[in-house]
Short mmCIF file of C-alpha atoms in Angstrom, two decimals:
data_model
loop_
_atom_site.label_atom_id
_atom_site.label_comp_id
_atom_site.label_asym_id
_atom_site.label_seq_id
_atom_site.Cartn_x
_atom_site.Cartn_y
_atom_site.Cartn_z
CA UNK A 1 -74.92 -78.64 -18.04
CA UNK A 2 -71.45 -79.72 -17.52
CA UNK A 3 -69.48 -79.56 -13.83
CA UNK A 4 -65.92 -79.75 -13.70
CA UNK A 5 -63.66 -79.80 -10.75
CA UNK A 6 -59.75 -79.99 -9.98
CA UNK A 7 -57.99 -82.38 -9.75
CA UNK A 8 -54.80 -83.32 -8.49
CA UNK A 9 -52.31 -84.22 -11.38
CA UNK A 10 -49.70 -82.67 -14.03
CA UNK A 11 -49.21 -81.95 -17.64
CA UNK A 12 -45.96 -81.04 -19.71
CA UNK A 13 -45.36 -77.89 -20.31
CA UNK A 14 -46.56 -77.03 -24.20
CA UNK A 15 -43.45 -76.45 -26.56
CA UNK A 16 -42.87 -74.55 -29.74
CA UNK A 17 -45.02 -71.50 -32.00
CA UNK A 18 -46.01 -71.50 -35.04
CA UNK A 19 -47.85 -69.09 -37.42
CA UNK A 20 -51.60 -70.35 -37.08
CA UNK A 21 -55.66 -68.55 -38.06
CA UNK A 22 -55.52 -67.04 -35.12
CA UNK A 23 -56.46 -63.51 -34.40
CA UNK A 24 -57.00 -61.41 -31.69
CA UNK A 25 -60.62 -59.93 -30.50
CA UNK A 26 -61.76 -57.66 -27.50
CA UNK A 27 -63.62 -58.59 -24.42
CA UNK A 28 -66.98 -56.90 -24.26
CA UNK A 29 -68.75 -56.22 -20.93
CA UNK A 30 -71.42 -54.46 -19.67
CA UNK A 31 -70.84 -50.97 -17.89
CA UNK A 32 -74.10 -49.42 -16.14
CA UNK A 33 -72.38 -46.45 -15.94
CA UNK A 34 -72.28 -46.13 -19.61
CA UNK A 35 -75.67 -47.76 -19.88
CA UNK A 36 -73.88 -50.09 -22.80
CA UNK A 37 -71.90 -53.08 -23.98
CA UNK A 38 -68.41 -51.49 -24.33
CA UNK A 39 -64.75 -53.36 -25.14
CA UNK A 40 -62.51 -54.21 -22.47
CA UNK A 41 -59.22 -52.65 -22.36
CA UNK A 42 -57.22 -54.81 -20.72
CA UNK A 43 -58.61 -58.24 -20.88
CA UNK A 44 -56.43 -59.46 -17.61
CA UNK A 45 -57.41 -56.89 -15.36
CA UNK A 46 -60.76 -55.49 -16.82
CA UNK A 47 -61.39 -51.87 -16.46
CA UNK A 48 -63.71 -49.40 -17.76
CA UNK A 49 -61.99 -45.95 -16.84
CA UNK A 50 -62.82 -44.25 -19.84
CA UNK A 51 -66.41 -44.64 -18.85
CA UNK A 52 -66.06 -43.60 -15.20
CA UNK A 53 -66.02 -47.56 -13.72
CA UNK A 54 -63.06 -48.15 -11.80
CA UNK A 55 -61.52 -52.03 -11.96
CA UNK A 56 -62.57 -53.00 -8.63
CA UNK A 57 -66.06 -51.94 -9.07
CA UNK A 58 -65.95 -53.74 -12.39
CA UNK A 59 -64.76 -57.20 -10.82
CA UNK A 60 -67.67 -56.85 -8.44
CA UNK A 61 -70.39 -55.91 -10.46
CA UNK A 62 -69.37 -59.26 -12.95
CA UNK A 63 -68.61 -62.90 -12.37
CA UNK A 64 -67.27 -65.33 -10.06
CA UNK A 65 -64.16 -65.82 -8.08
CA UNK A 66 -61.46 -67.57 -10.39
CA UNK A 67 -60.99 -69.81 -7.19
CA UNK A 68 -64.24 -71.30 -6.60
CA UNK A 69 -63.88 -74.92 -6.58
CA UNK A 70 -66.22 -76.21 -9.26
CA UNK A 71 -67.39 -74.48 -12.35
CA UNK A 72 -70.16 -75.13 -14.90
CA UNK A 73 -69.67 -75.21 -18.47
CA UNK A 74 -72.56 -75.55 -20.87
CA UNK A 75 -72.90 -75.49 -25.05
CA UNK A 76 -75.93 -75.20 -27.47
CA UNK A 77 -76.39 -74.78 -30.98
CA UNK A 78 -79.73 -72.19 -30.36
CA UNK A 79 -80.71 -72.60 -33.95
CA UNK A 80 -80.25 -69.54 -36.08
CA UNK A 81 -82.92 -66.72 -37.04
CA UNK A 82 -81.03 -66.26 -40.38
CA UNK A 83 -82.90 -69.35 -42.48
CA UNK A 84 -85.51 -68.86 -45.12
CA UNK A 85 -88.71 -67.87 -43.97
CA UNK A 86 -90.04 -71.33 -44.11
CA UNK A 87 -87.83 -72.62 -41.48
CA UNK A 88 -88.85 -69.92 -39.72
CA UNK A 89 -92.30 -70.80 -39.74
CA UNK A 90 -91.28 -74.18 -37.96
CA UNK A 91 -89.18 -72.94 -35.66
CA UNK A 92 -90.52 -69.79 -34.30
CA UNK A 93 -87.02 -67.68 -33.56
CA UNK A 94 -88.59 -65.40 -31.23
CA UNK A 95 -90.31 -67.38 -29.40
CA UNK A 96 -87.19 -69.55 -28.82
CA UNK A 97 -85.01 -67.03 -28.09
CA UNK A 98 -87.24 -65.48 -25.17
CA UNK A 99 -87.36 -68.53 -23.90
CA UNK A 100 -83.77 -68.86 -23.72
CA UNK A 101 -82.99 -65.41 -22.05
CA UNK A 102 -85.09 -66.93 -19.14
CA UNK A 103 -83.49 -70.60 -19.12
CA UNK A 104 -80.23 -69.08 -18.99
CA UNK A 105 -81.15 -67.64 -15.45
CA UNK A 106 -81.95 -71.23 -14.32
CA UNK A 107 -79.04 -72.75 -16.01
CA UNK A 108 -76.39 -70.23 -14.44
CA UNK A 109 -73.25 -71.39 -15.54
CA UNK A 110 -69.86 -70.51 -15.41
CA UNK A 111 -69.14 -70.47 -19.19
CA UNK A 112 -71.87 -70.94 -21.74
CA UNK A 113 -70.76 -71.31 -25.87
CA UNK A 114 -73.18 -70.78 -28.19
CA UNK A 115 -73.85 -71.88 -31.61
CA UNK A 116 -75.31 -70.46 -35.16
CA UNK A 117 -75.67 -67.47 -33.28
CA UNK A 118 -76.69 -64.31 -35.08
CA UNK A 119 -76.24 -60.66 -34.29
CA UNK A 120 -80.11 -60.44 -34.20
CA UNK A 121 -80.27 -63.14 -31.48
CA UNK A 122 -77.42 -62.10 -29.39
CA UNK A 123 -78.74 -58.55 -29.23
CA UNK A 124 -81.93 -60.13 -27.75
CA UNK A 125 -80.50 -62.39 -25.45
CA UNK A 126 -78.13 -60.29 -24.30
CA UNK A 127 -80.57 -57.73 -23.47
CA UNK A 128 -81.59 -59.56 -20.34
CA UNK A 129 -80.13 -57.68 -16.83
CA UNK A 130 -78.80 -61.30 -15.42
CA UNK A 131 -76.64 -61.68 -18.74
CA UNK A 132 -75.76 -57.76 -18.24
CA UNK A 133 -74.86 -58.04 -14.41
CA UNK A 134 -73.06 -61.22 -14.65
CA UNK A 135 -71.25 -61.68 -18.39
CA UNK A 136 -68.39 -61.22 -19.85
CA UNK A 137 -68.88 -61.63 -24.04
CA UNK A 138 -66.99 -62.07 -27.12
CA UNK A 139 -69.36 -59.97 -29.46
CA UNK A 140 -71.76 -56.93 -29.64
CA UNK A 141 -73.26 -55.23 -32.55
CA UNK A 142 -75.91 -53.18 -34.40
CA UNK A 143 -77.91 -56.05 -36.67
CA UNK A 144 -79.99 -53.49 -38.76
CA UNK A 145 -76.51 -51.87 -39.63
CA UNK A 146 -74.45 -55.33 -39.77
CA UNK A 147 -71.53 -53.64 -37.66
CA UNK A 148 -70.32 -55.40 -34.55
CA UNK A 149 -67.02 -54.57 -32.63
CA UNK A 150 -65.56 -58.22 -33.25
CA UNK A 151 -67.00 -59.02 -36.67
CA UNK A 152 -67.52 -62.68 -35.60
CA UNK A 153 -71.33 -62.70 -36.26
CA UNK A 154 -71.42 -61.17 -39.55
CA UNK A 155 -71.51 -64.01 -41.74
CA UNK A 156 -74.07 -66.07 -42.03
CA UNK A 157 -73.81 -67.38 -38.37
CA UNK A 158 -71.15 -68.05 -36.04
CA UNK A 159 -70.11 -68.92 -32.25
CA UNK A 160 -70.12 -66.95 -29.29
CA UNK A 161 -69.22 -67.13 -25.40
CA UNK A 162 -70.70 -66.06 -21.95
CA UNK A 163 -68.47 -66.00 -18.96
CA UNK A 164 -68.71 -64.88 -15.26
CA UNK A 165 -65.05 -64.99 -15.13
CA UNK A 166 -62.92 -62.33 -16.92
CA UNK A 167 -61.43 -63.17 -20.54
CA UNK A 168 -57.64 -63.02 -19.83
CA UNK A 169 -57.24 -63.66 -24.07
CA UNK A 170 -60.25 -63.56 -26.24
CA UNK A 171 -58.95 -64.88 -30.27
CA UNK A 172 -60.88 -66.06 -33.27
CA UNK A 173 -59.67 -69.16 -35.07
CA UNK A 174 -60.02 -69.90 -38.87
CA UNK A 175 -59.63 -73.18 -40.59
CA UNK A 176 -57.18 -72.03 -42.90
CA UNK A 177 -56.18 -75.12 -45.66
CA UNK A 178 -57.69 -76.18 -48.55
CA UNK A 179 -59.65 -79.26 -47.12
CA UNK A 180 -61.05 -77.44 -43.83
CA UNK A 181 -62.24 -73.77 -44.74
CA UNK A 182 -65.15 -72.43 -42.89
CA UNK A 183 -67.48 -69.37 -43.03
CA UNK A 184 -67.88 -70.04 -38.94
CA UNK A 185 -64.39 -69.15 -37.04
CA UNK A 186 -63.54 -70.70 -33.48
CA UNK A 187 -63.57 -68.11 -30.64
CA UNK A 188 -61.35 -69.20 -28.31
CA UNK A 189 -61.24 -67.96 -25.17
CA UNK A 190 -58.30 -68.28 -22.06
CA UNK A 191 -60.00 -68.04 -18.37
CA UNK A 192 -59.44 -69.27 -15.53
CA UNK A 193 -61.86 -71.80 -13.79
CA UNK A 194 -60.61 -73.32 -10.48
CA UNK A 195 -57.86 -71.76 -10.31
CA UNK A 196 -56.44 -73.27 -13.23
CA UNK A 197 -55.37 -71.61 -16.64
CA UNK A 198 -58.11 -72.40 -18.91
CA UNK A 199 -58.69 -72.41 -22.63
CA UNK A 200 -62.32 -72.84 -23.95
CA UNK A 201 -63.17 -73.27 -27.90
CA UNK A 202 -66.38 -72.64 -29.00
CA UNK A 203 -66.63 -74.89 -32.38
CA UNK A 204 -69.06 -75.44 -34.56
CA UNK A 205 -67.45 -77.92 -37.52
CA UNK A 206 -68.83 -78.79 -41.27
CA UNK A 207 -72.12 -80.37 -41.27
CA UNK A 208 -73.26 -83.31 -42.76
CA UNK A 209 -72.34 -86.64 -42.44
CA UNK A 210 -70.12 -86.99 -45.68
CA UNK A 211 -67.69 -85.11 -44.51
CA UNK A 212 -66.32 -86.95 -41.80
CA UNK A 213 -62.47 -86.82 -42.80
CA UNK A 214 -63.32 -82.76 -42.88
CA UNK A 215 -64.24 -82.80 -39.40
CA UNK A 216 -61.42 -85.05 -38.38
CA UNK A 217 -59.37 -82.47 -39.51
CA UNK A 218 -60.92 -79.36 -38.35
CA UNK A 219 -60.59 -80.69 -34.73
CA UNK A 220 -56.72 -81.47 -35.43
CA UNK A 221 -55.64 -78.10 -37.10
CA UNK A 222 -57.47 -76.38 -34.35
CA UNK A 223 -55.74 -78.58 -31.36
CA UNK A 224 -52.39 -77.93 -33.23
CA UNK A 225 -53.06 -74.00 -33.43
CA UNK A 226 -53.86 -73.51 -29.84
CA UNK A 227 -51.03 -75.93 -28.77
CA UNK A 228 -48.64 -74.08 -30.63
CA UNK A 229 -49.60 -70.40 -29.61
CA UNK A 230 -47.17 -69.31 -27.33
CA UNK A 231 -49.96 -67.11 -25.47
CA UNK A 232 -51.21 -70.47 -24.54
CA UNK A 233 -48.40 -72.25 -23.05
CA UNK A 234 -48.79 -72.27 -19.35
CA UNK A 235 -52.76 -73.84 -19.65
CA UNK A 236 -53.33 -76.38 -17.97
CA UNK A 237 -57.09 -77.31 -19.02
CA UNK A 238 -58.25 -77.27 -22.67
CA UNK A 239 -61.79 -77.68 -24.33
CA UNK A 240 -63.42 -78.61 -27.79
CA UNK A 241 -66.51 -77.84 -27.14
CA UNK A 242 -70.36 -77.14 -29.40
CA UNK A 243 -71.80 -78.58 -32.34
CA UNK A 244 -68.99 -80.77 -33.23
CA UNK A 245 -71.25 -82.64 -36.19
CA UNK A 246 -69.97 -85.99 -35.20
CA UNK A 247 -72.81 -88.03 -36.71
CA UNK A 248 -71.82 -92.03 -36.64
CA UNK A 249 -70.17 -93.15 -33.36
CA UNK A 250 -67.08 -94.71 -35.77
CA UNK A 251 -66.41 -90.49 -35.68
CA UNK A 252 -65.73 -91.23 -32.02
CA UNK A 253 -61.77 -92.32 -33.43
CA UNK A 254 -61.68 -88.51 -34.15
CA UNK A 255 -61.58 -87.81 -30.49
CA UNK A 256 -59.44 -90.12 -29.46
CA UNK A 257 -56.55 -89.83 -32.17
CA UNK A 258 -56.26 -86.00 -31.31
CA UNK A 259 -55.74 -86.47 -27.20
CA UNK A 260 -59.19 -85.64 -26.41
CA UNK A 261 -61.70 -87.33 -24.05
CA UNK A 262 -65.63 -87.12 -24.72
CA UNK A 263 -66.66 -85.98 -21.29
CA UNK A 264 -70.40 -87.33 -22.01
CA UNK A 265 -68.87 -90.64 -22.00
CA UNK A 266 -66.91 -90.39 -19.59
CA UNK A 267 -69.48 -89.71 -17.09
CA UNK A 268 -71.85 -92.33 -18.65
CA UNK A 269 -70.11 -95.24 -20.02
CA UNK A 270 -67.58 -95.75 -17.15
CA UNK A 271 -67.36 -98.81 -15.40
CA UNK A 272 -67.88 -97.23 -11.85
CA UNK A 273 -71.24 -96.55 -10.48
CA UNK A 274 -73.00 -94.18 -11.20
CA UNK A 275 -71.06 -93.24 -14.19
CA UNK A 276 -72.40 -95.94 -16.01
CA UNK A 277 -75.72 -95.64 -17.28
CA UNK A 278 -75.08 -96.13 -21.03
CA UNK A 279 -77.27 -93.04 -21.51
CA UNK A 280 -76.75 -92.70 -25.65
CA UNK A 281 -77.03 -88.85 -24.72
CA UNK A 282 -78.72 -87.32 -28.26
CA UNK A 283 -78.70 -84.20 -28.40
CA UNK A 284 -80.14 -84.20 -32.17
CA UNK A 285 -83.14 -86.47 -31.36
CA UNK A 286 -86.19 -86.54 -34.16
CA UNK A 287 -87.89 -88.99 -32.06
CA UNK A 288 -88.78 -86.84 -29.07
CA UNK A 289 -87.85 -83.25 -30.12
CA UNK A 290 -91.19 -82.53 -32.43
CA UNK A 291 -89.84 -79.38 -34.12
CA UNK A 292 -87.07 -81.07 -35.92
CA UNK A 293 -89.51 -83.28 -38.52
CA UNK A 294 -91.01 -79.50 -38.80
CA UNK A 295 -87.62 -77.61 -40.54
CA UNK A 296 -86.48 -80.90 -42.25
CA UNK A 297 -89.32 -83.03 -43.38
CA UNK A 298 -88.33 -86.97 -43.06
CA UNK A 299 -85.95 -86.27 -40.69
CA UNK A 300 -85.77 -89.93 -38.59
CA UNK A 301 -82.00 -89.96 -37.07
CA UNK A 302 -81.03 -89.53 -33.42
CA UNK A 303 -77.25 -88.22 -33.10
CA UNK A 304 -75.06 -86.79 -30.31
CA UNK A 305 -73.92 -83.96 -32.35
CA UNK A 306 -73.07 -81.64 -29.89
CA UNK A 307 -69.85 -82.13 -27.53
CA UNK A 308 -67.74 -81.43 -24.74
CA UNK A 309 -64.49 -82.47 -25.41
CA UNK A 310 -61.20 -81.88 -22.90
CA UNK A 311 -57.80 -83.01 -23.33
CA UNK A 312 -56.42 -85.88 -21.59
CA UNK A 313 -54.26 -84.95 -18.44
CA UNK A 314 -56.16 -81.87 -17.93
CA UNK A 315 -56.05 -80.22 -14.51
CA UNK A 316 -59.80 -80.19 -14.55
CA UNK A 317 -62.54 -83.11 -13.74
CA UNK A 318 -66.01 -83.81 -14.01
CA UNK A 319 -67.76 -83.32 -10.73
CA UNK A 320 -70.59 -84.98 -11.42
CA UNK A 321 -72.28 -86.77 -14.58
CA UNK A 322 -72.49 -84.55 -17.46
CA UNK A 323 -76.23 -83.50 -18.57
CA UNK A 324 -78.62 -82.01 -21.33
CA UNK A 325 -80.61 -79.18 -21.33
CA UNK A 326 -82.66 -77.76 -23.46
CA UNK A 327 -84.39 -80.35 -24.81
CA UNK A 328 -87.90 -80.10 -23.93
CA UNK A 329 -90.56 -77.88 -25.43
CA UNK A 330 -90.33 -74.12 -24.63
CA UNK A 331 -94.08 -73.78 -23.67
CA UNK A 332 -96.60 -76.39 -23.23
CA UNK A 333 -99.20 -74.14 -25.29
CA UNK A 334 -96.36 -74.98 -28.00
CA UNK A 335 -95.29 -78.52 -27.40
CA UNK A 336 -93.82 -78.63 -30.97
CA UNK A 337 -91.64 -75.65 -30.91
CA UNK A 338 -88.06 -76.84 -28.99
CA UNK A 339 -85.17 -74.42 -27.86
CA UNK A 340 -83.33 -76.04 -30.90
#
């Protein structure tokens, strides 16, 4: 669970467009009088007339006020459903994802990004009336007929959002040179959270820790794309957030040299109390998540794959020390399956 606040401090204003991977997607939201996911017409000011839902009923029946004072922003990778059927044996989809439709009650946040989501596992998650009452969402679809209204999920996997507030632009990035092709695009979403104009990027780089310099990369072309879309000029906040694969702190440079600050480390290897625990902060941890030596025999390590990055100067500040979740069995009649 991350908690961010504003703060009281400036950033230039972002100069100059260029042609980037960038493409535009719909909102998606939830219309009871429809009974149904439908698309969003106009992401600033949502509205549902063609189904009978007028806009102010719409802003009430989802989300938060853009102005409330602290917001929580959260990321997991929730494993996908889409692996041979002996890594499904260890891992128990199902199970997981039920799991999940209830923790995301408890968690509550603002903005949630997941990763190596599916079509199958959003359409389960989704399902749930809090997430239909309260969400705002970058994809829907029909898994048995591979169809979806943003065609985001229908590779092999790929990232998705949650948020109370309304999508004012909703986009799907692709690494587009040689070096940093994907199958998994970047959905990047514009909000605001405090007030403040907002851009979120749900990420999920290459894996494996070989290809470091690909990573590096990945997180530079994507910077440089957002940076240089005019649609994003007046934000004053921006996040790299999700599975980020940084395996070997020495990947830390990669934050750095692109403007970013690790907000795990920032709220635990400060030099002010009590942001200064030195908690390593795994979120890949063999040694105490038991399913993990289950899908990948041998399996030893203990990483912080997954991130929350923000760029420096960002109208937007931790509230309190950042957190995991997540990371403790689902049921204790199944202490070896984990959420991920």
């Amino acid at each position: 669970v991350w908690l961010f606040g504003l703060v009281e401090s400036s950033i230039g204003r972002m100069e100059g467009t260029q042609t980037t991977m960038l493409r535009d997607i719909v909102p998606i939201v939830f219309c009871s009088t429809a009974n149904d996911w439908v698309r969003v017409p106009d992401a600033v000011t949502p509205m549902v007339q063609s189904k009978g839902q007028s806009d102010e009923n719409l802003q009430m029946e989802h989300g938060l006020s853009q102005e409330d004072d602290f917001a929580r922003i959260a990321t997991l990778n929730i494993l996908a459903d889409c692996f041979p059927w002996i890594v499904e044996l260890a891992t128990c989809s199902k199970l997981r994802f039920e799991w999940l439709k209830q923790e995301l009650r408890r968690l509550d946040a603002t903005v949630l990004c997941l990763n190596e989501a599916t079509l199958s596992a959003i359409e389960h998650i989704i399902s749930d009336p809090f997430v239909r009452e309260n969400y705002f969402v970058s994809e829907w679809g029909d898994s048995s007929k591979k169809q979806s209204i943003n065609d985001t999920l229908l590779r092999q996997h790929g990232c998705f959002i949650l948020s109370k507030v309304p999508f004012e632009s909703l986009s799907a990035f692709s690494w587009g040179k040689a070096h940093t092709k994907s199958s998994r695009e970047v959905i990047v979403a514009q909000v605001s959270l405090c007030g403040v104009p907002t851009v979120l990027c749900a990420t999920h780089t290459t894996a494996y820790q070989h290809h470091h310099m690909t990573r590096d990369s990945q997180i530079a072309e994507l910077k440089e794309a957002v940076e240089g879309d005019a649609k994003y000029e007046g934000v004053k906040a921006l996040f790299i957030l999700g599975d980020l694969n940084l395996h070997c702190p020495s990947e830390d440079g990669i934050i750095l040299r692109n403007g970013m600050l690790d907000l795990w480390a920032e709220t635990h290897f400060s030099r002010t109390p009590p942001f200064n625990d030195l908690d390593p902060g795994f979120t890949f941890d063999s040694q105490t998540n038991r399913m993990i030596p289950r899908y990948i025999p041998g399996e030893t390590r203990s990483m912080r794959l997954d991130r929350i990055l923000m760029r420096e100067h960002s109208l937007l500040r931790p509230r309190s020390k950042c957190v995991i979740w997540a990371n403790t069995a689902v049921d204790p009649k199944h202490p070896e399956v984990f959420p991920s």
